[in-house]
Amino acid sequence: MSSRLKDVAALAGVSTRTVSNVVSGSAPVAAETRARVQAALDELGYRPNMAARSLRAGRTGLIGLAIPELHSPYFGELASLIVEAAQQRSWTVVIDQTFGDPHAEKRLLEGVGSRLVDGLVISPWSLGPEELSDRSRDVPVVLLGEQPPRGLADRVAVDNVLAADEATTHLIESGRRRIAAIGVQPHLHNETARQRLAGYHQALRRAGLLPDPHLEKAVTALHRADGVSAMAALLEADTRPDAVFAFSDELALGALHIAHERGVRVPQDLAVVGFDGTEDGRYANPPLTTVVPDKRQIAERALQCLADRIYSPASAVPPQDVVISHHLEKRASSGPARPPVDEHRGSRLIL
């Protein structure tokens, strides 16, 4: 005879509601309790009829995840964490790649495929608030990133101004004064680059350093090759920077590559800081200092926002604007500057 929900509850020593929450993912359950319920499910061989459950609830058990680039280390790591968090709710994730194309983003937000998924988590790169306001109301949406939500949908983001300020301040405190910024993106509506540039400016001005437009390099994408091109231009200028704040780890890795190729020592001649906290940075040579957003927290909070909308569609709670924690992981790429040379004595000055 097949096991029932109450049989699982009795074996695990919990309520049937708790078992239901574990099976459906409709509410968070403590890890220890979840493990005990899962052990009871496995022991009794309980298998819920998800098709019938979905038909009764009018849900599919599928959620959509739309990210700009699957090959991006940052988005790849984040997608993996979202899939992991979704599995804890017995959800299946359908992943789409937009390449930051405004038409692809708009098509998803207007509800293409909405009958297939119960909700959508999307990181829009190219759409402004006006386009975001045209989204379908048939499916709950959670925005990832720095687009201003203006009450349009739940949003989960990092405080980019504060994080960029901290990264730039770290370079200033290490003795750097000509600090370049790689990653300006004036062609996108995405606020990420603008906010990181604002935080960079904020730290410079507080230290009495005037922002220099010649040290701010625009890129078309956040890839390693773009970091190579931007860093090469900086190294070919009349006055080289003594530090670089790159708006992504990929840009920073490109900068490290061309610096090594040109014989520029890191960190003695050039300090480099990235942003994203990807695993690649840990294994760079030298290891990359980087701003590390709590990607696991991003995944969990985004899915909690989505669950709140899916299971309480009539809720009057206004859209949430969730700010995720971050920290600066200091590694060898941003060590202290090389002491200046006394040209008369040919030795280093200790300041």
CSV table of C-alpha atoms in Angstrom, one decimal:
chain,number,residue,atom,x,y,z
A,1,MET,CA,0.0,0.0,0.0
A,2,SER,CA,1.3,3.4,-0.9
A,3,SER,CA,2.3,5.8,1.9
A,4,ARG,CA,0.3,8.9,2.8
A,5,LEU,CA,1.4,12.3,3.9
A,6,LYS,CA,0.3,11.6,7.5
A,7,ASP,CA,2.5,8.4,7.5
A,8,VAL,CA,5.5,10.5,6.6
A,9,ALA,CA,4.6,13.1,9.3
A,10,ALA,CA,4.3,10.4,12.0
A,11,LEU,CA,7.6,8.8,11.1
A,12,ALA,CA,9.4,12.2,11.0
A,13,GLY,CA,7.7,13.5,14.1
A,14,VAL,CA,6.3,16.6,12.4
A,15,SER,CA,3.0,18.0,11.3
A,16,THR,CA,1.5,17.1,7.9
A,17,ARG,CA,1.7,20.8,7.1
A,18,THR,CA,5.5,20.6,7.5
A,19,VAL,CA,5.7,17.6,5.2
A,20,SER,CA,3.6,19.4,2.7
A,21,ASN,CA,5.9,22.4,2.9
A,22,VAL,CA,9.0,20.3,2.2
A,23,VAL,CA,7.3,18.5,-0.7
A,24,SER,CA,5.9,21.6,-2.3
A,25,GLY,CA,8.5,24.2,-1.4
A,26,SER,CA,5.6,26.5,-0.5
A,27,ALA,CA,7.4,27.7,2.7
A,28,PRO,CA,10.9,27.6,4.1
A,29,VAL,CA,11.7,24.7,6.5
A,30,ALA,CA,14.6,24.5,8.9
A,31,ALA,CA,17.5,22.4,7.4
A,32,GLU,CA,17.4,19.8,10.3
A,33,THR,CA,13.7,19.4,10.0
A,34,ARG,CA,13.9,19.2,6.2
A,35,ALA,CA,16.5,16.4,6.4
A,36,ARG,CA,14.4,14.4,8.9
A,37,VAL,CA,11.3,14.7,6.6
A,38,GLN,CA,13.3,13.8,3.6
A,39,ALA,CA,14.7,10.7,5.3
A,40,ALA,CA,11.1,9.7,6.2
A,41,LEU,CA,10.0,10.3,2.6
A,42,ASP,CA,12.8,8.1,1.3
A,43,GLU,CA,12.2,5.3,3.9
A,44,LEU,CA,8.5,5.1,3.1
A,45,GLY,CA,9.0,5.6,-0.6
A,46,TYR,CA,6.5,8.5,-0.6
A,47,ARG,CA,6.1,10.0,-4.1
A,48,PRO,CA,3.7,12.9,-4.4
A,49,ASN,CA,1.6,13.1,-7.6
A,50,MET,CA,3.0,16.4,-8.7
A,51,ALA,CA,0.9,16.5,-11.9
A,52,ALA,CA,-2.3,16.2,-9.9
A,53,ARG,CA,-1.0,18.7,-7.3
A,54,SER,CA,-0.1,21.2,-10.0
A,55,LEU,CA,-3.5,20.8,-11.7
A,56,ARG,CA,-5.3,21.4,-8.5
A,57,ALA,CA,-3.2,24.4,-7.6
A,58,GLY,CA,-3.1,25.8,-11.2
A,59,ARG,CA,0.7,25.6,-11.0
A,60,THR,CA,3.4,23.8,-13.0
A,61,GLY,CA,6.3,23.5,-10.5
A,62,LEU,CA,8.5,25.3,-13.1
A,63,ILE,CA,10.1,28.7,-12.7
A,64,GLY,CA,12.0,30.6,-15.3
A,65,LEU,CA,15.5,32.1,-14.9
A,66,ALA,CA,16.6,34.6,-17.6
A,67,ILE,CA,20.2,35.7,-17.4
A,68,PRO,CA,22.4,37.6,-20.0
A,69,GLU,CA,25.1,35.1,-20.5
A,70,LEU,CA,25.4,31.4,-19.5
A,71,HIS,CA,29.2,31.5,-20.1
A,72,SER,CA,29.8,34.3,-17.7
A,73,PRO,CA,31.4,32.9,-14.5
A,74,TYR,CA,29.3,35.2,-12.3
A,75,PHE,CA,26.0,34.3,-13.9
A,76,GLY,CA,27.0,30.6,-14.1
A,77,GLU,CA,27.7,30.5,-10.4
A,78,LEU,CA,24.5,32.4,-9.6
A,79,ALA,CA,22.4,30.1,-11.8
A,80,SER,CA,23.8,27.0,-10.1
A,81,LEU,CA,22.8,28.5,-6.7
A,82,ILE,CA,19.3,29.3,-7.9
A,83,VAL,CA,18.8,25.8,-9.2
A,84,GLU,CA,20.0,24.5,-5.8
A,85,ALA,CA,17.6,26.8,-3.9
A,86,ALA,CA,14.8,25.8,-6.3
A,87,GLN,CA,15.4,22.1,-5.6
A,88,GLN,CA,14.8,22.8,-1.9
A,89,ARG,CA,11.3,23.9,-2.9
A,90,SER,CA,10.8,21.0,-5.3
A,91,TRP,CA,10.8,23.5,-8.2
A,92,THR,CA,12.5,22.9,-11.6
A,93,VAL,CA,14.3,25.8,-13.2
A,94,VAL,CA,14.0,26.6,-17.0
A,95,ILE,CA,17.0,28.8,-18.0
A,96,ASP,CA,17.0,31.2,-20.9
A,97,GLN,CA,19.8,33.3,-22.1
A,98,THR,CA,19.1,36.9,-23.3
A,99,PHE,CA,22.6,38.2,-24.2
A,100,GLY,CA,21.3,41.5,-22.8
A,101,ASP,CA,19.1,41.9,-26.0
A,102,PRO,CA,16.3,44.3,-25.2
A,103,HIS,CA,13.9,42.4,-27.5
A,104,ALA,CA,14.6,39.1,-25.8
A,105,GLU,CA,14.2,40.7,-22.3
A,106,LYS,CA,11.0,42.4,-23.3
A,107,ARG,CA,9.5,39.3,-24.8
A,108,LEU,CA,10.0,37.4,-21.6
A,109,LEU,CA,8.6,40.2,-19.4
A,110,GLU,CA,5.6,40.5,-21.7
A,111,GLY,CA,4.7,37.0,-20.8
A,112,VAL,CA,6.0,34.8,-23.6
A,113,GLY,CA,6.1,31.3,-22.1
A,114,SER,CA,4.3,32.5,-19.0
A,115,ARG,CA,1.9,29.5,-19.2
A,116,LEU,CA,4.8,27.2,-18.8
A,117,VAL,CA,6.3,28.7,-15.6
A,118,ASP,CA,4.9,29.8,-12.2
A,119,GLY,CA,7.3,32.8,-11.9
A,120,LEU,CA,10.3,34.4,-13.5
A,121,VAL,CA,13.6,35.6,-12.1
A,122,ILE,CA,15.3,37.9,-14.6
A,123,SER,CA,18.5,40.0,-14.8
A,124,PRO,CA,17.7,42.7,-17.3
A,125,TRP,CA,20.6,44.5,-18.9
A,126,SER,CA,19.0,46.6,-21.6
A,127,LEU,CA,15.6,47.7,-20.4
A,128,GLY,CA,14.8,50.9,-18.6
A,129,PRO,CA,11.9,51.5,-16.1
A,130,GLU,CA,9.5,52.4,-18.9
A,131,GLU,CA,10.0,49.0,-20.6
A,132,LEU,CA,9.9,47.2,-17.3
A,133,SER,CA,6.5,48.7,-16.5
A,134,ASP,CA,5.1,46.9,-19.6
A,135,ARG,CA,5.7,43.5,-18.1
A,136,SER,CA,2.9,40.9,-17.9
A,137,ARG,CA,1.1,40.7,-14.6
A,138,ASP,CA,0.1,37.1,-15.2
A,139,VAL,CA,3.3,35.7,-13.8
A,140,PRO,CA,5.2,36.9,-10.7
A,141,VAL,CA,8.6,38.5,-11.6
A,142,VAL,CA,11.7,39.1,-9.5
A,143,LEU,CA,14.4,41.4,-10.9
A,144,LEU,CA,18.1,40.8,-10.2
A,145,GLY,CA,20.5,43.7,-10.5
A,146,GLU,CA,20.5,47.4,-10.2
A,147,GLN,CA,17.5,48.5,-12.4
A,148,PRO,CA,15.4,50.9,-10.3
A,149,PRO,CA,12.2,48.9,-9.6
A,150,ARG,CA,10.0,51.9,-8.9
A,151,GLY,CA,7.4,49.6,-7.4
A,152,LEU,CA,7.2,47.4,-10.5
A,153,ALA,CA,8.4,44.1,-9.1
A,154,ASP,CA,10.4,42.6,-6.3
A,155,ARG,CA,14.1,43.3,-6.8
A,156,VAL,CA,17.3,41.7,-5.3
A,157,ALA,CA,20.5,43.7,-5.7
A,158,VAL,CA,23.8,44.7,-4.2
A,159,ASP,CA,24.7,48.2,-3.0
A,160,ASN,CA,27.1,48.9,-5.9
A,161,VAL,CA,27.9,52.4,-4.8
A,162,LEU,CA,29.0,51.3,-1.4
A,163,ALA,CA,30.9,48.3,-2.7
A,164,ALA,CA,32.7,50.3,-5.4
A,165,ASP,CA,33.6,53.0,-2.8
A,166,GLU,CA,35.1,50.3,-0.5
A,167,ALA,CA,37.1,48.8,-3.4
A,168,THR,CA,38.5,52.2,-4.5
A,169,THR,CA,39.2,53.2,-0.9
A,170,HIS,CA,41.2,50.0,-0.4
A,171,LEU,CA,43.4,51.0,-3.4
A,172,ILE,CA,43.8,54.6,-2.0
A,173,GLU,CA,44.8,53.2,1.4
A,174,SER,CA,47.4,51.0,-0.3
A,175,GLY,CA,49.2,54.1,-1.5
A,176,ARG,CA,47.7,54.4,-5.0
A,177,ARG,CA,46.8,57.8,-6.5
A,178,ARG,CA,46.2,57.3,-10.2
A,179,ILE,CA,43.4,54.8,-10.0
A,180,ALA,CA,41.7,53.8,-13.3
A,181,ALA,CA,38.2,52.4,-13.7
A,182,ILE,CA,37.5,49.8,-16.4
A,183,GLY,CA,33.8,48.9,-17.1
A,184,VAL,CA,31.9,52.1,-18.0
A,185,GLN,CA,28.9,51.2,-20.1
A,186,PRO,CA,27.1,54.3,-21.4
A,187,HIS,CA,25.3,52.3,-24.1
A,188,LEU,CA,23.2,50.3,-21.6
A,189,HIS,CA,20.2,51.2,-19.4
A,190,ASN,CA,21.7,48.9,-16.8
A,191,GLU,CA,22.5,50.9,-13.7
A,192,THR,CA,25.2,48.6,-12.5
A,193,ALA,CA,28.1,50.3,-14.3
A,194,ARG,CA,26.8,53.8,-13.4
A,195,GLN,CA,26.5,52.9,-9.7
A,196,ARG,CA,30.0,51.4,-9.6
A,197,LEU,CA,31.4,54.5,-11.3
A,198,ALA,CA,29.5,56.7,-8.8
A,199,GLY,CA,31.1,54.8,-5.9
A,200,TYR,CA,34.5,55.0,-7.5
A,201,HIS,CA,34.1,58.8,-7.8
A,202,GLN,CA,32.8,59.1,-4.3
A,203,ALA,CA,35.9,57.4,-2.8
A,204,LEU,CA,38.3,59.5,-4.9
A,205,ARG,CA,36.7,62.8,-3.9
A,206,ARG,CA,36.6,61.9,-0.3
A,207,ALA,CA,40.4,61.3,-0.5
A,208,GLY,CA,40.9,64.7,-2.3
A,209,LEU,CA,41.6,63.1,-5.7
A,210,LEU,CA,39.8,64.5,-8.7
A,211,PRO,CA,38.3,62.0,-11.1
A,212,ASP,CA,40.1,61.9,-14.4
A,213,PRO,CA,38.0,61.0,-17.5
A,214,HIS,CA,41.2,59.7,-19.2
A,215,LEU,CA,41.4,57.0,-16.5
A,216,GLU,CA,37.8,55.8,-17.1
A,217,LYS,CA,37.6,53.2,-19.8
A,218,ALA,CA,34.3,52.3,-21.5
A,219,VAL,CA,33.7,48.7,-22.6
A,220,THR,CA,31.1,47.1,-24.8
A,221,ALA,CA,30.9,43.9,-22.6
A,222,LEU,CA,32.3,42.7,-19.3
A,223,HIS,CA,34.6,40.0,-20.8
A,224,ARG,CA,38.3,39.3,-20.5
A,225,ALA,CA,39.0,40.6,-24.0
A,226,ASP,CA,37.4,43.9,-23.1
A,227,GLY,CA,39.6,44.1,-20.0
A,228,VAL,CA,42.7,43.5,-22.2
A,229,SER,CA,41.8,46.2,-24.7
A,230,ALA,CA,41.0,48.8,-21.9
A,231,MET,CA,44.2,48.0,-19.9
A,232,ALA,CA,46.3,48.1,-23.1
A,233,ALA,CA,45.0,51.6,-23.8
A,234,LEU,CA,45.8,52.7,-20.2
A,235,LEU,CA,49.3,51.3,-20.4
A,236,GLU,CA,50.0,53.1,-23.7
A,237,ALA,CA,49.0,56.5,-22.3
A,238,ASP,CA,51.6,59.1,-21.4
A,239,THR,CA,51.0,58.6,-17.7
A,240,ARG,CA,50.2,55.1,-16.6
A,241,PRO,CA,47.8,54.3,-13.7
A,242,ASP,CA,49.1,52.7,-10.6
A,243,ALA,CA,45.9,50.9,-9.9
A,244,VAL,CA,42.8,49.6,-11.6
A,245,PHE,CA,39.3,49.0,-10.3
A,246,ALA,CA,37.5,46.7,-12.8
A,247,PHE,CA,33.8,46.5,-12.7
A,248,SER,CA,33.9,42.7,-13.1
A,249,ASP,CA,36.3,39.9,-12.4
A,250,GLU,CA,36.5,39.0,-16.1
A,251,LEU,CA,37.6,42.6,-16.9
A,252,ALA,CA,40.2,42.4,-14.1
A,253,LEU,CA,41.5,39.1,-15.4
A,254,GLY,CA,42.0,40.6,-18.8
A,255,ALA,CA,43.8,43.5,-17.2
A,256,LEU,CA,46.1,41.1,-15.3
A,257,HIS,CA,46.8,39.2,-18.5
A,258,ILE,CA,48.0,42.2,-20.5
A,259,ALA,CA,49.9,43.7,-17.6
A,260,HIS,CA,51.9,40.5,-17.3
A,261,GLU,CA,52.4,40.5,-21.1
A,262,ARG,CA,53.8,44.0,-21.0
A,263,GLY,CA,56.1,43.4,-18.1
A,264,VAL,CA,54.1,45.4,-15.5
A,265,ARG,CA,54.4,43.9,-12.1
A,266,VAL,CA,51.2,43.3,-10.0
A,267,PRO,CA,50.9,44.6,-7.4
A,268,GLN,CA,54.3,46.3,-7.2
A,269,ASP,CA,53.6,48.6,-10.3
A,270,LEU,CA,49.9,48.1,-10.6
A,271,ALA,CA,47.2,47.1,-8.2
A,272,VAL,CA,44.1,45.4,-9.5
A,273,VAL,CA,40.7,44.9,-7.9
A,274,GLY,CA,37.7,43.2,-9.5
A,275,PHE,CA,34.0,42.7,-8.7
A,276,ASP,CA,31.9,39.5,-8.5
A,277,GLY,CA,33.8,37.2,-6.3
A,278,THR,CA,34.1,34.4,-8.9
A,279,GLU,CA,36.2,31.3,-8.4
A,280,ASP,CA,38.5,32.3,-11.4
A,281,GLY,CA,39.8,35.2,-9.4
A,282,ARG,CA,41.0,32.9,-6.6
A,283,TYR,CA,43.3,31.1,-9.0
A,284,ALA,CA,44.6,34.1,-10.9
A,285,ASN,CA,48.3,35.0,-10.7
A,286,PRO,CA,48.5,36.8,-8.4
A,287,PRO,CA,45.2,36.0,-6.8
A,288,LEU,CA,42.6,38.7,-7.4
A,289,THR,CA,41.2,41.1,-4.8
A,290,THR,CA,37.5,41.3,-5.5
A,291,VAL,CA,34.2,42.5,-4.2
A,292,VAL,CA,32.2,39.4,-3.2
A,293,PRO,CA,28.4,39.7,-3.3
A,294,ASP,CA,26.7,37.0,-1.3
A,295,LYS,CA,25.4,35.0,-4.3
A,296,ARG,CA,23.8,32.3,-2.2
A,297,GLN,CA,21.8,35.0,-0.4
A,298,ILE,CA,20.8,36.5,-3.8
A,299,ALA,CA,19.5,33.1,-4.9
A,300,GLU,CA,17.6,32.3,-1.7
A,301,ARG,CA,16.1,35.8,-1.3
A,302,ALA,CA,15.0,35.9,-5.0
A,303,LEU,CA,13.2,32.6,-4.7
A,304,GLN,CA,11.6,33.6,-1.4
A,305,CYS,CA,10.2,36.7,-3.0
A,306,LEU,CA,9.0,34.5,-5.9
A,307,ALA,CA,7.4,32.0,-3.5
A,308,ASP,CA,5.6,34.8,-1.7
A,309,ARG,CA,4.0,36.0,-4.9
A,310,ILE,CA,3.2,32.5,-6.2
A,311,TYR,CA,1.5,31.2,-3.1
A,312,SER,CA,-0.1,34.5,-2.1
A,313,PRO,CA,-1.0,36.1,-5.4
A,314,ALA,CA,-3.7,38.3,-3.8
A,315,SER,CA,-1.2,39.7,-1.2
A,316,ALA,CA,-1.3,43.5,-0.8
A,317,VAL,CA,2.4,43.6,0.2
A,318,PRO,CA,4.2,46.1,-2.0
A,319,PRO,CA,7.2,44.9,-4.1
A,320,GLN,CA,10.3,44.4,-2.0
A,321,ASP,CA,13.7,46.0,-2.7
A,322,VAL,CA,16.1,43.6,-1.1
A,323,VAL,CA,19.8,44.7,-0.6
A,324,ILE,CA,22.2,41.8,-0.4
A,325,SER,CA,25.4,41.8,1.7
A,326,HIS,CA,28.9,41.9,0.2
A,327,HIS,CA,32.5,42.0,1.4
A,328,LEU,CA,35.9,42.9,-0.1
A,329,GLU,CA,38.1,39.8,-0.4
A,330,LYS,CA,41.7,41.2,-0.2
A,331,ARG,CA,44.3,39.2,-2.0
A,332,ALA,CA,47.7,39.7,-3.5
A,333,SER,CA,46.7,41.6,-6.6
A,334,SER,CA,46.2,44.8,-4.5
A,335,GLY,CA,49.3,44.8,-2.3
A,336,PRO,CA,51.1,48.0,-1.4
A,337,ALA,CA,52.7,50.2,-4.0
A,338,ARG,CA,56.4,50.1,-5.0
A,339,PRO,CA,58.4,52.7,-3.0
A,340,PRO,CA,59.4,55.6,-5.3
A,341,VAL,CA,63.0,55.8,-6.6
A,342,ASP,CA,65.5,58.4,-5.4
A,343,GLU,CA,67.0,59.3,-8.7
A,344,HIS,CA,70.1,60.8,-7.1
A,345,ARG,CA,70.9,57.8,-5.0
A,346,GLY,CA,69.4,55.1,-7.2
A,347,SER,CA,67.6,53.5,-4.2
A,348,ARG,CA,64.1,53.2,-2.8
A,349,LEU,CA,62.7,55.8,-0.5
A,350,ILE,CA,60.9,54.6,2.6
A,351,LEU,CA,58.0,57.0,3.1
